[in-house]
Coordinates of C-alpha atoms and ligand atoms in Angstrom, one line a residue:
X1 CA 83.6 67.8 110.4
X2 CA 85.0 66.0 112.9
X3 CA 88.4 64.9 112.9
X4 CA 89.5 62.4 116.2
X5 CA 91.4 59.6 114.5
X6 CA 94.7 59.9 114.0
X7 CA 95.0 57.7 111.0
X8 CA 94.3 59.7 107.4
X9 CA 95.2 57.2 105.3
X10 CA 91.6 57.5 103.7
X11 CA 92.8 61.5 103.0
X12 CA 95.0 59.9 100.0
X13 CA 92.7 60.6 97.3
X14 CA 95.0 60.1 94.5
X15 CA 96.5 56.8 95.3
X16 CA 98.1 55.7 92.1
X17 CA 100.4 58.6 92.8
X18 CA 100.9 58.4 96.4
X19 CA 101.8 54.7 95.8
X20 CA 104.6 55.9 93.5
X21 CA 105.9 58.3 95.3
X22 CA 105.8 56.2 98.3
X23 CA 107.7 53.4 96.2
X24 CA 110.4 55.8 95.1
X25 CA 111.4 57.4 98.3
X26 CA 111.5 53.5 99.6
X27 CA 114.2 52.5 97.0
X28 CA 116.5 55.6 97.2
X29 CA 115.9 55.4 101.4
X30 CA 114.2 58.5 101.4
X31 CA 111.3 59.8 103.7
X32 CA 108.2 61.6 101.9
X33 CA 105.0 63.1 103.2
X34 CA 102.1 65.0 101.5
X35 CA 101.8 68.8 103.0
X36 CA 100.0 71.6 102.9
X37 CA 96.8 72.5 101.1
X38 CA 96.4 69.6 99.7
X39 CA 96.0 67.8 103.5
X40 CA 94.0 71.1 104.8
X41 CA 91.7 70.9 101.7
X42 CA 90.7 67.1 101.5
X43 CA 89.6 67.3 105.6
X44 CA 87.8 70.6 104.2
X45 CA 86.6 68.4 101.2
X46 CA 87.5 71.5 99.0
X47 CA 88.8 70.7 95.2
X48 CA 92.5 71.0 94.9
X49 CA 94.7 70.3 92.2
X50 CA 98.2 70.8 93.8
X51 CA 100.2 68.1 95.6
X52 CA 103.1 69.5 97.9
X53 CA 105.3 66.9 98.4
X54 CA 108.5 67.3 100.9
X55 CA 111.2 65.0 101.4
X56 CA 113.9 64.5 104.0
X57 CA 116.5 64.9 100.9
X58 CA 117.0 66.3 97.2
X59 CA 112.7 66.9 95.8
X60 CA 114.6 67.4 92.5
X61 CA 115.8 63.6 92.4
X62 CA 112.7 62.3 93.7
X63 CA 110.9 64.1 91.5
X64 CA 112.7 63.1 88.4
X65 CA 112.2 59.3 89.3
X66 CA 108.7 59.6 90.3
X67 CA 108.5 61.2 86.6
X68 CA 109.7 58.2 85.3
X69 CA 108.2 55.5 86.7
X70 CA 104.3 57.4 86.2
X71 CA 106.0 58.0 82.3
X72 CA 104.9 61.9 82.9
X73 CA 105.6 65.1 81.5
X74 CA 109.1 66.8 81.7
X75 CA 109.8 67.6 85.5
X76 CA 110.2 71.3 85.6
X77 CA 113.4 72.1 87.9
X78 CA 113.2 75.7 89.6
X79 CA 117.5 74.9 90.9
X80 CA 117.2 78.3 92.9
X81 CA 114.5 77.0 95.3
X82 CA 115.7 73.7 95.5
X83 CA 111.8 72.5 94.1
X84 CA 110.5 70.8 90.6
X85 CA 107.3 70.0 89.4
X86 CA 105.9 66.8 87.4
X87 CA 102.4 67.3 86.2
X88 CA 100.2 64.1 86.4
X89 CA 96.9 64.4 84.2
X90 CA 95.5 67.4 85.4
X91 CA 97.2 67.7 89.0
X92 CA 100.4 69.6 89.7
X93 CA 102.7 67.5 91.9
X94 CA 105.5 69.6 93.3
X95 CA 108.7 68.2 95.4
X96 CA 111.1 70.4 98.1
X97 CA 113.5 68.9 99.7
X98 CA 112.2 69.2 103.7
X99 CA 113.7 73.0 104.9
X100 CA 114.8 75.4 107.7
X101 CA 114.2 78.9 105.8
X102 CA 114.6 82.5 107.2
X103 CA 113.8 85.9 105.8
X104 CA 116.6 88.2 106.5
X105 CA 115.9 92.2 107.6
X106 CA 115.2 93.8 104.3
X107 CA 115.6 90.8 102.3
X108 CA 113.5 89.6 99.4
X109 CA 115.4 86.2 99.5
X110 CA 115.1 83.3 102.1
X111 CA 117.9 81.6 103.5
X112 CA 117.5 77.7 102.9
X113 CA 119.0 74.9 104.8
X114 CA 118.0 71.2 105.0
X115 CA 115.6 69.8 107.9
X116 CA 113.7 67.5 109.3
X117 CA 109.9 67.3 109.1
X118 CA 109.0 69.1 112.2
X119 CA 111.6 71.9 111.5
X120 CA 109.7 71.9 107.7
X121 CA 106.4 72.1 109.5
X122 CA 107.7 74.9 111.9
X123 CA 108.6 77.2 109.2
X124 CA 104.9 77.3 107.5
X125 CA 102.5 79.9 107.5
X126 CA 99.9 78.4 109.4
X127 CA 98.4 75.3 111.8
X128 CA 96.1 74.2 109.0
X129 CA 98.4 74.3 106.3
X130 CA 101.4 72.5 108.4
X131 CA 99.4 69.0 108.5
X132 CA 101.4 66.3 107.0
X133 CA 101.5 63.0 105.8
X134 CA 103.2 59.8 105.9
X135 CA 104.3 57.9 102.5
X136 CA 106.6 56.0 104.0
X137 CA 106.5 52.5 104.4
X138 CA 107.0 52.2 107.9
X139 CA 103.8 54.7 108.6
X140 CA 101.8 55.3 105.4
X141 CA 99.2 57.0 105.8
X142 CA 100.3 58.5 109.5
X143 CA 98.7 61.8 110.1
X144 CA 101.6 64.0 111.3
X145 CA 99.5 67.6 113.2
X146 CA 102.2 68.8 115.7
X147 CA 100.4 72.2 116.1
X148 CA 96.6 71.1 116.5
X149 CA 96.0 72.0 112.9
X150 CA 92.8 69.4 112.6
X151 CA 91.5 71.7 115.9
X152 CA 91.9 74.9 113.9
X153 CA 90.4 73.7 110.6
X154 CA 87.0 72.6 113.4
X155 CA 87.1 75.6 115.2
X156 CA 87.9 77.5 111.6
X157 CA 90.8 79.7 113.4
X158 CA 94.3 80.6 111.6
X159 CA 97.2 80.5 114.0
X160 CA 100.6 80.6 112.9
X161 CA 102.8 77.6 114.0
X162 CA 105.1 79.7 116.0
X163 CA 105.9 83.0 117.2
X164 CA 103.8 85.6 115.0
X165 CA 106.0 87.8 114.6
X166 CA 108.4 85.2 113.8
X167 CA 106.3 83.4 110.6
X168 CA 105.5 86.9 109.1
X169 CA 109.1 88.2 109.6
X170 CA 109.8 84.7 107.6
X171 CA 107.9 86.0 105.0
X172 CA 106.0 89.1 105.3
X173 CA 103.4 87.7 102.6
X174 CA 101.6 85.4 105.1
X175 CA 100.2 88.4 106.5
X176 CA 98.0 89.0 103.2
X177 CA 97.6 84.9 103.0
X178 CA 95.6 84.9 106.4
X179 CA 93.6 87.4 105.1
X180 CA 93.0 85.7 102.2
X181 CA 92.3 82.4 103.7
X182 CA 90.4 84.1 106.0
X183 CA 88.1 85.2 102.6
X184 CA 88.1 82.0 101.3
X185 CA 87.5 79.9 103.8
X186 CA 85.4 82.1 106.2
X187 CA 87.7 81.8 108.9
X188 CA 88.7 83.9 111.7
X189 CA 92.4 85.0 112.7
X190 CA 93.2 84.3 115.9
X191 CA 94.0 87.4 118.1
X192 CA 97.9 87.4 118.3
X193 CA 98.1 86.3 114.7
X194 CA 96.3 89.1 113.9
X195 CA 97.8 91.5 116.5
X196 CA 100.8 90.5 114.8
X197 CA 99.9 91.7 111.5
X198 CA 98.8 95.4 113.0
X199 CA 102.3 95.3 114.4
X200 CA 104.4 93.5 111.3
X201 CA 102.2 95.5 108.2
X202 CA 105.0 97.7 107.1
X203 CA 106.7 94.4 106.4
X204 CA 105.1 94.0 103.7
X205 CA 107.1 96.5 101.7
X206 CA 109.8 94.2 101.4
X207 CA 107.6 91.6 99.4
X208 CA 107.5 91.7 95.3
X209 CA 104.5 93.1 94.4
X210 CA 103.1 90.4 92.2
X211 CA 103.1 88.3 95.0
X212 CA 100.8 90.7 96.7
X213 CA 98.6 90.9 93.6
X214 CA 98.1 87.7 93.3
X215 CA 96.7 87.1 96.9
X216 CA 94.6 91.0 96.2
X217 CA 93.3 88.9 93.7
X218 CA 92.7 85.7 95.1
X219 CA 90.4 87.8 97.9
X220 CA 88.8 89.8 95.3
X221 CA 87.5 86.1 93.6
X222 CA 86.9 84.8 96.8
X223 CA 82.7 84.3 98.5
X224 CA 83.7 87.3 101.1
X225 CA 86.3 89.6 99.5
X226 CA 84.6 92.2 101.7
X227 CA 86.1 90.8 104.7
X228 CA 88.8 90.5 103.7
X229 CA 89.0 94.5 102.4
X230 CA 88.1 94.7 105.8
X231 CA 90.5 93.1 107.4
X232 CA 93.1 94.6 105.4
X233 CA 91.7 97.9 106.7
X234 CA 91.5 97.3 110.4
X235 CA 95.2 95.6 110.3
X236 CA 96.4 98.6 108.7
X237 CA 98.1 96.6 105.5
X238 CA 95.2 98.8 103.0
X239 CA 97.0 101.7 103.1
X240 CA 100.2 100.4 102.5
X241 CA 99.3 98.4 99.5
X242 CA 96.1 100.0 97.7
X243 CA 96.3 103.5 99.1
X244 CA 93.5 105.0 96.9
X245 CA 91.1 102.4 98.0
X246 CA 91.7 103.0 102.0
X247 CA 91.3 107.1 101.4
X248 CA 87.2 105.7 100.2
X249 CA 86.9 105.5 103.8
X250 CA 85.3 108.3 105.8
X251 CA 82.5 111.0 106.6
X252 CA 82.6 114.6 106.6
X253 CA 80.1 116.5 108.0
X254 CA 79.8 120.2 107.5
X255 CA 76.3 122.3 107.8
X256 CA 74.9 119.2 109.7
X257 CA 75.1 117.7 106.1
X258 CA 77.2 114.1 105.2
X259 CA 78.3 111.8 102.8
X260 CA 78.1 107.9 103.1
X261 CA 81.5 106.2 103.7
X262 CA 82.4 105.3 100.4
X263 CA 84.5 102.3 101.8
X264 CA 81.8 100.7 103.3
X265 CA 79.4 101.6 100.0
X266 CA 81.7 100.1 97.8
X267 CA 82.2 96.8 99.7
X268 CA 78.5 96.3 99.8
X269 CA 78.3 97.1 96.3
X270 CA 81.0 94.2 95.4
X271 CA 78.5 91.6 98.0
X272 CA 76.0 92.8 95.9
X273 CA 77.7 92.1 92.4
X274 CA 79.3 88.7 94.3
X275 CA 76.6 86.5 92.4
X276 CA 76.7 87.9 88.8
X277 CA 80.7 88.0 89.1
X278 CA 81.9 84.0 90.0
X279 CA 85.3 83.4 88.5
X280 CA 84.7 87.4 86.8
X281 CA 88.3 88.7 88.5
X282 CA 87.5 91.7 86.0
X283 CA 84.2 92.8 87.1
X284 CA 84.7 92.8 90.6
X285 CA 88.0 95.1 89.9
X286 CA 85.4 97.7 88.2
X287 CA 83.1 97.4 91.4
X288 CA 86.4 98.1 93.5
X289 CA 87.0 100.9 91.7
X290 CA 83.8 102.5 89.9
X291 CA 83.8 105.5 93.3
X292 CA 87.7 105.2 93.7
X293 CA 87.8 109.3 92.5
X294 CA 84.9 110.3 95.1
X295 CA 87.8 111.9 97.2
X296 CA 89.6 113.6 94.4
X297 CA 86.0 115.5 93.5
X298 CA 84.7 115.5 96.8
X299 CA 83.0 119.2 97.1
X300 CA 80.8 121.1 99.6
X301 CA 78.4 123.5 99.0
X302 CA 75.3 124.9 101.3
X303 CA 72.5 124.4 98.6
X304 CA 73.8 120.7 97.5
X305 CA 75.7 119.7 100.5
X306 CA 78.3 116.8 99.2
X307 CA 78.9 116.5 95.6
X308 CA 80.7 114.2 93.5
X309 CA 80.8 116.0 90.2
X310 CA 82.9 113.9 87.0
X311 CA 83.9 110.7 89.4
X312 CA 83.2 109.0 86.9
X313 CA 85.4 110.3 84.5
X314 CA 88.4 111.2 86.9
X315 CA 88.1 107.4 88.6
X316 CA 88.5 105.5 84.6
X317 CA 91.4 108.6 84.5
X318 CA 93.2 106.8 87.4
X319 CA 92.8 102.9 86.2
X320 CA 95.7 102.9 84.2
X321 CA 98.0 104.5 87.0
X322 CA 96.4 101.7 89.4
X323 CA 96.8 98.8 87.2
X324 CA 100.4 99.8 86.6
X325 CA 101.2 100.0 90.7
X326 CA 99.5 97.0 91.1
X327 CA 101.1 95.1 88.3
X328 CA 98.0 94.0 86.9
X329 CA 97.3 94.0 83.1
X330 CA 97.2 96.7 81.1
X331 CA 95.6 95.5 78.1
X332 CA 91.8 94.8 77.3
X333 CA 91.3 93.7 80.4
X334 CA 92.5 97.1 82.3
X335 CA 90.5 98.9 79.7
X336 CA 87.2 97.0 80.3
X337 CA 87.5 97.9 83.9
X338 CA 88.4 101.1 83.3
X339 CA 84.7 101.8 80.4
X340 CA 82.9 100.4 83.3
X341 CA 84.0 103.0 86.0
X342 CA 83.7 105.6 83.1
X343 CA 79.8 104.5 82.3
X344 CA 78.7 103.1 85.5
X345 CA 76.6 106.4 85.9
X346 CA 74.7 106.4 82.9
X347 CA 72.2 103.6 83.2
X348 CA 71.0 105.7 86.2
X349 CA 70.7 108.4 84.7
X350 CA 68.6 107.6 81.9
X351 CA 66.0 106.3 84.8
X352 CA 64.2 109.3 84.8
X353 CA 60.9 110.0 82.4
X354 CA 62.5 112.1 79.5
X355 CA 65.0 109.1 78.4
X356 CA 65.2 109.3 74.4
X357 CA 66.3 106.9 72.3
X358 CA 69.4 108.8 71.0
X359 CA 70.8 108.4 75.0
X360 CA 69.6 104.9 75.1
X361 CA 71.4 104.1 71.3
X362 CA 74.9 105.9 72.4
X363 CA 74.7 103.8 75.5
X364 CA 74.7 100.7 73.3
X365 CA 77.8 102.1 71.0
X366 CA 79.7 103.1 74.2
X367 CA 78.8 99.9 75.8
X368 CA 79.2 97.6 73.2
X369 CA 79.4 93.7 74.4
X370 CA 79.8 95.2 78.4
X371 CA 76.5 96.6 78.4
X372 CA 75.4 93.4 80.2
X373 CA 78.1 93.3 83.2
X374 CA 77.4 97.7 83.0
X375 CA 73.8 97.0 83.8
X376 CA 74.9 94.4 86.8
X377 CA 77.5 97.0 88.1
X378 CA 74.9 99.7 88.3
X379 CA 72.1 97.4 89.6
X380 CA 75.1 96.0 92.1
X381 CA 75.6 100.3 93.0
X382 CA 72.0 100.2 94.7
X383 CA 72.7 100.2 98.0
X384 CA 70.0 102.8 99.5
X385 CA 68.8 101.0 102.8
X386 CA 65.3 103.1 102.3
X387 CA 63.2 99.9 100.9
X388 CA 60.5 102.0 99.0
X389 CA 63.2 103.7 97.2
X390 CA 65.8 100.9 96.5
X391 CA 62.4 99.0 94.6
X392 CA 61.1 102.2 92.7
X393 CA 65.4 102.6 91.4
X394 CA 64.8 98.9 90.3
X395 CA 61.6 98.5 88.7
X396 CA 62.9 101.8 86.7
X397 CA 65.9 100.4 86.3
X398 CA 64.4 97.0 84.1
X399 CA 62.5 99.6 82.2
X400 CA 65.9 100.5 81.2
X401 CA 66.6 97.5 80.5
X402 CA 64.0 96.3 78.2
X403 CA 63.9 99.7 75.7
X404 CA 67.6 98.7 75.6
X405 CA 67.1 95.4 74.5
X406 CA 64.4 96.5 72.2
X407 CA 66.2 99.2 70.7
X408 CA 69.4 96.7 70.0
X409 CA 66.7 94.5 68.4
X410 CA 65.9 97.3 66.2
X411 CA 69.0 99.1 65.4
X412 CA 72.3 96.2 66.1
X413 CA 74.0 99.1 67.4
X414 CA 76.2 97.1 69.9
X415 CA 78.5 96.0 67.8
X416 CA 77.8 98.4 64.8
X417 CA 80.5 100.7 63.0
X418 CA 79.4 103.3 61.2
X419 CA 79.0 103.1 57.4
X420 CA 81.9 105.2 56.5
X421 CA 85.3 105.2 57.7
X422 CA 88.5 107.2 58.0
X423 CA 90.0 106.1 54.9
X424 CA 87.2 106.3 52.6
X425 CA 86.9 110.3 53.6
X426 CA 90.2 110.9 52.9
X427 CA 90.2 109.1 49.7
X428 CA 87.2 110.8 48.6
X429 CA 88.5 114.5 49.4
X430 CA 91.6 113.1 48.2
X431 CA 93.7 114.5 51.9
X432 CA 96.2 113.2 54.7
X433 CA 95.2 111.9 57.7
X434 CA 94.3 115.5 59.7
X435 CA 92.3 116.6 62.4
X436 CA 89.2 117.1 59.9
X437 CA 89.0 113.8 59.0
X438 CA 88.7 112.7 63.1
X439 CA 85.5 115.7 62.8
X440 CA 83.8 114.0 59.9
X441 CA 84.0 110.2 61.2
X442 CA 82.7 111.6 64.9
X443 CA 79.9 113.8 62.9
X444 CA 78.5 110.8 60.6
X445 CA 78.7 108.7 64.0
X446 CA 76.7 110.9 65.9
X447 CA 74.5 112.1 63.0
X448 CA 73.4 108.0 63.1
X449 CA 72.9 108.0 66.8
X450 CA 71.2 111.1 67.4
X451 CA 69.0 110.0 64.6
X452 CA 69.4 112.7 62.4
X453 CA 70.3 110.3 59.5
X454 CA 69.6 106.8 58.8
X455 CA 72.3 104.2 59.6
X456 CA 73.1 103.5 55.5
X457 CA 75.4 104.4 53.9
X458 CA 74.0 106.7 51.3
X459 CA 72.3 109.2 54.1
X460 CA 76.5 108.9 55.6
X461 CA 78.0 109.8 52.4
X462 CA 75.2 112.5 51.7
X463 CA 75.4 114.1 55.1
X464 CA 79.5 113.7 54.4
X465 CA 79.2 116.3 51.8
X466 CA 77.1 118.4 53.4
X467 CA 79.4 118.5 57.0
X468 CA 82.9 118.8 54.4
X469 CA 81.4 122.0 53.4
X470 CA 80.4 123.4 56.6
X471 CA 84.1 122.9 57.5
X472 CA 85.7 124.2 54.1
X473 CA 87.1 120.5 52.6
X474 CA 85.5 121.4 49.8
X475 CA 83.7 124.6 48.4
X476 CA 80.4 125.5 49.2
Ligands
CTP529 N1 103.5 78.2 102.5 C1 104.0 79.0 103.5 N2 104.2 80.3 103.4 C2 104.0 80.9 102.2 C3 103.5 80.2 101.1 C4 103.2 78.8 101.3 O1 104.3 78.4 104.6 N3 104.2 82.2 102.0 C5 103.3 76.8 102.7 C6 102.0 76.3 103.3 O2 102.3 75.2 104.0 C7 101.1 76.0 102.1 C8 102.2 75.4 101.1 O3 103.4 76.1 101.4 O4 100.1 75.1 102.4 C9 101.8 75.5 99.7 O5 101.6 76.8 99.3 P1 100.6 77.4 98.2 O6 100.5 76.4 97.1 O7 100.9 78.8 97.9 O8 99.3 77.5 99.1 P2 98.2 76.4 99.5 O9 98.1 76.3 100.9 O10 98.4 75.2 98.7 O11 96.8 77.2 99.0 P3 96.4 77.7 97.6 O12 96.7 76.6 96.6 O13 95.0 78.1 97.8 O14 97.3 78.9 97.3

């Protein structure tokens, strides 16, 4: 990319609504220009779908008549920020009236006044997202780049317009938005930017915790969401926002004996899972988190050295508590996550010689429809850097695979139930829902997986009789 003109009328992809606008702010005398990621991601010929339009007057009003004039949807008026929104087709075209804005000390909520274009430009987060342009008559089409913004997207650098510490005391957020352009777009920070977040991190306490979800997130989908965990390391912001995740990092050594950094395993485990996982928000949060207990159940002994004993089940213990503090969902979506951390062990260990098909079948029922994205979690967790053993793990490991898929063939037990249920034994013994009838549905379940019965439903009921008088429902 090179960027010398200074003419980007040609950046105007969607004319027929740059037109418009352009028309409007003519007849109510009002200036316009395009800003933002949309500029930034046309010269980085990246897809966008947003239009940030600001105008030296009320966005609401020129909203509302660019809305009528391209006979759109109903403009959606946020009246606290000053901004509305008209959706064209499938792009989002919002307006904001051109602004001075300051965070105050402690404050979640900006102070607004009006501007002028450069004061707008000042207060954004950074160079490449402060490029403007010109819809008005006079200039259409006029690149407006006070900060060298086209030299940063070249050069791939964030910089903040002004003052560091004066854009993230603005809004403490920017500090995770570099990092997560920095993901994204596989750019660098520039050293007093990034000085500036070492020295502004604790900022970010002031900020609403979606907000800083939803950029976790965007880094997390991004093509290197391990530099970004990095960078939210070394700047010190980890620990403030994901505490369990930053206490991954470290080595102990006792006896001459270590452990790997989990930190640094786990990040190579989500490069690793990076090409099975595009747009997968969900899996990648179960690769995050599938050693997140190693330091709760971190052990030492002489013969074993470092142990991790019941990670597995401790870490899918802690998902809820995370999900909570983080604000995410906490519906199927934090229990998927949460039956991946809890199995991703399993798979492995059924790669040694004396697997049976009883392990293998309660693999598929525990599974269910995850056992796919399971298997790609725990091939993603092979991250030994000794060759020889990284390919003998494998080539077990699609041995695994394969009786799996030829014992699902066999048996459907991924999306089986078993043949009796909870309300047929207590209609047959004629009793309440009790503790028993939990014993008999777990018994006939197992019974079927361990093989000791057939999966129909006269060996169930048959074996049914036999376990209710083993446990006195009715007499022997
Ligand atoms: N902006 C800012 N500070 C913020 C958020 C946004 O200065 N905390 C400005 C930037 O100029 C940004 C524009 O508002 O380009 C639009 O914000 P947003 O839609 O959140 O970000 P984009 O840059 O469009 O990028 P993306 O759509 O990937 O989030």
């Amino acid at each position: 990319m090179n960027i010398s003109e200074n003419k980007y009328g040609d950046l105007l992809g969607s004319e027929k609504i740059f037109k418009t606008i352009s028309n409007v702010a003519g007849k109510i005398d009002q200036q316009a220009f395009v800003i933002g990621g949309y500029v930034r991601d046309q010269i980085l010929k990246r897809e966008t779908k947003d239009i940030d339009i600001v105008t030296l007057g009320s966005g609401i009003e020129l909203a509302k008549k660019t809305a009528k004039v391209l006979n759109c949807s109903p403009v959606k008026i946020f009246k606290n920020f000053g901004t509305a929104m008209i959706n064209v087709g499938e792009i989002e075209v919002q307006f904001v009236g051109a602004r001075k804005e300051s965070y105050r000390k402690n404050s979640r909520n900006p102070v607004v006044e009006d501007g002028t274009i450069e004061e707008d430009q000042n207060r954004r987060d950074f160079t490449i997202n402060a490029l403007a342009i010109s819809l008005n008559k006079k200039d259409y089409g006029e690149f407006i780049d006070p900060f060298n913004g086209t030299q940063d997207l070249n050069e791939k650098v964030l910089k903040t317009p002004l003052d560091p510490d004066i854009t993230f005391s603005d809004d403490p957020l920017r500090m995770m938005r570099a990092i997560r352009f920095s993901s994204q777009l596989d750019f660098n920070i520039e050293s007093s930017t990034l000085k500036a977040i070492q020295k502004n991190a604790d900022r970010i306490s002031i900020v609403a915790q979606e907000r800083i979800t939803e950029e976790l997130n965007k880094i997390i989908l991004s093509d290197q969401p391990s530099k970004g965990f990095k960078l939210l390391e070394e700047t010190g912001l980890l620990k403030l926002i994901f505490l369990e995740f930053q206490l991954l990092k470290g080595v102990d050594i006792l006896e001459g004996k270590s452990h790997k950094d989990n930190f640094y395993h786990t990040l190579k485990v989500l490069d690793n899972i990076l090409p099975y996982s595009k747009g997968n928000l969900w899996l990648r949060w179960a690769a995050l988190l599938h050693d997140i207990a190693k330091p709760n159940t971190k052990r030492f002994n002489t013969k074993q050295g470092w142990t991790f004993h019941g990670h597995e089940d401790k870490g899918a213990r802690m998902v809820p508590n995370i999900f909570r503090k983080l604000k995410l969902p906490l519906d199927h979506q934090m229990k998927y996550v949460q039956k991946l951390v809890l199995l991703h062990l399993r798979p492995i260990s059924l790669t040694n010689e004396s697997i049976t098909d009883s392990a293998l079948r309660r693999l598929l029922f525990e599974a269910g429809n995850d056992l796919e994205d399971l298997m790609t979690l725990c091939q993603s967790d092979i991250t030994s850097k000794n060759k020889e053993k990284k390919i003998k793990y494998l080539n077990r490991f699609e041995q695994v695979k394969k009786k799996l898929r030829d014992l699902e063939d066999r048996d459907k037990i991924k999306n089986w139930q078993p043949p009796i249920g909870g309300k047929e034994i207590m209609e047959t013994f004629n009793i309440k829902p009790c503790k028993e009838v939990g014993i008999l549905k777990e018994s006939i379940k197992n019974a079927i997986l361990d093989g000791i019965i057939k999966n129909s439903y006269q060996e169930a009921y048959d074996y049914l009789l036999i376990k209710a008088k083993e446990i006195g429902i009715i007499e022997k």
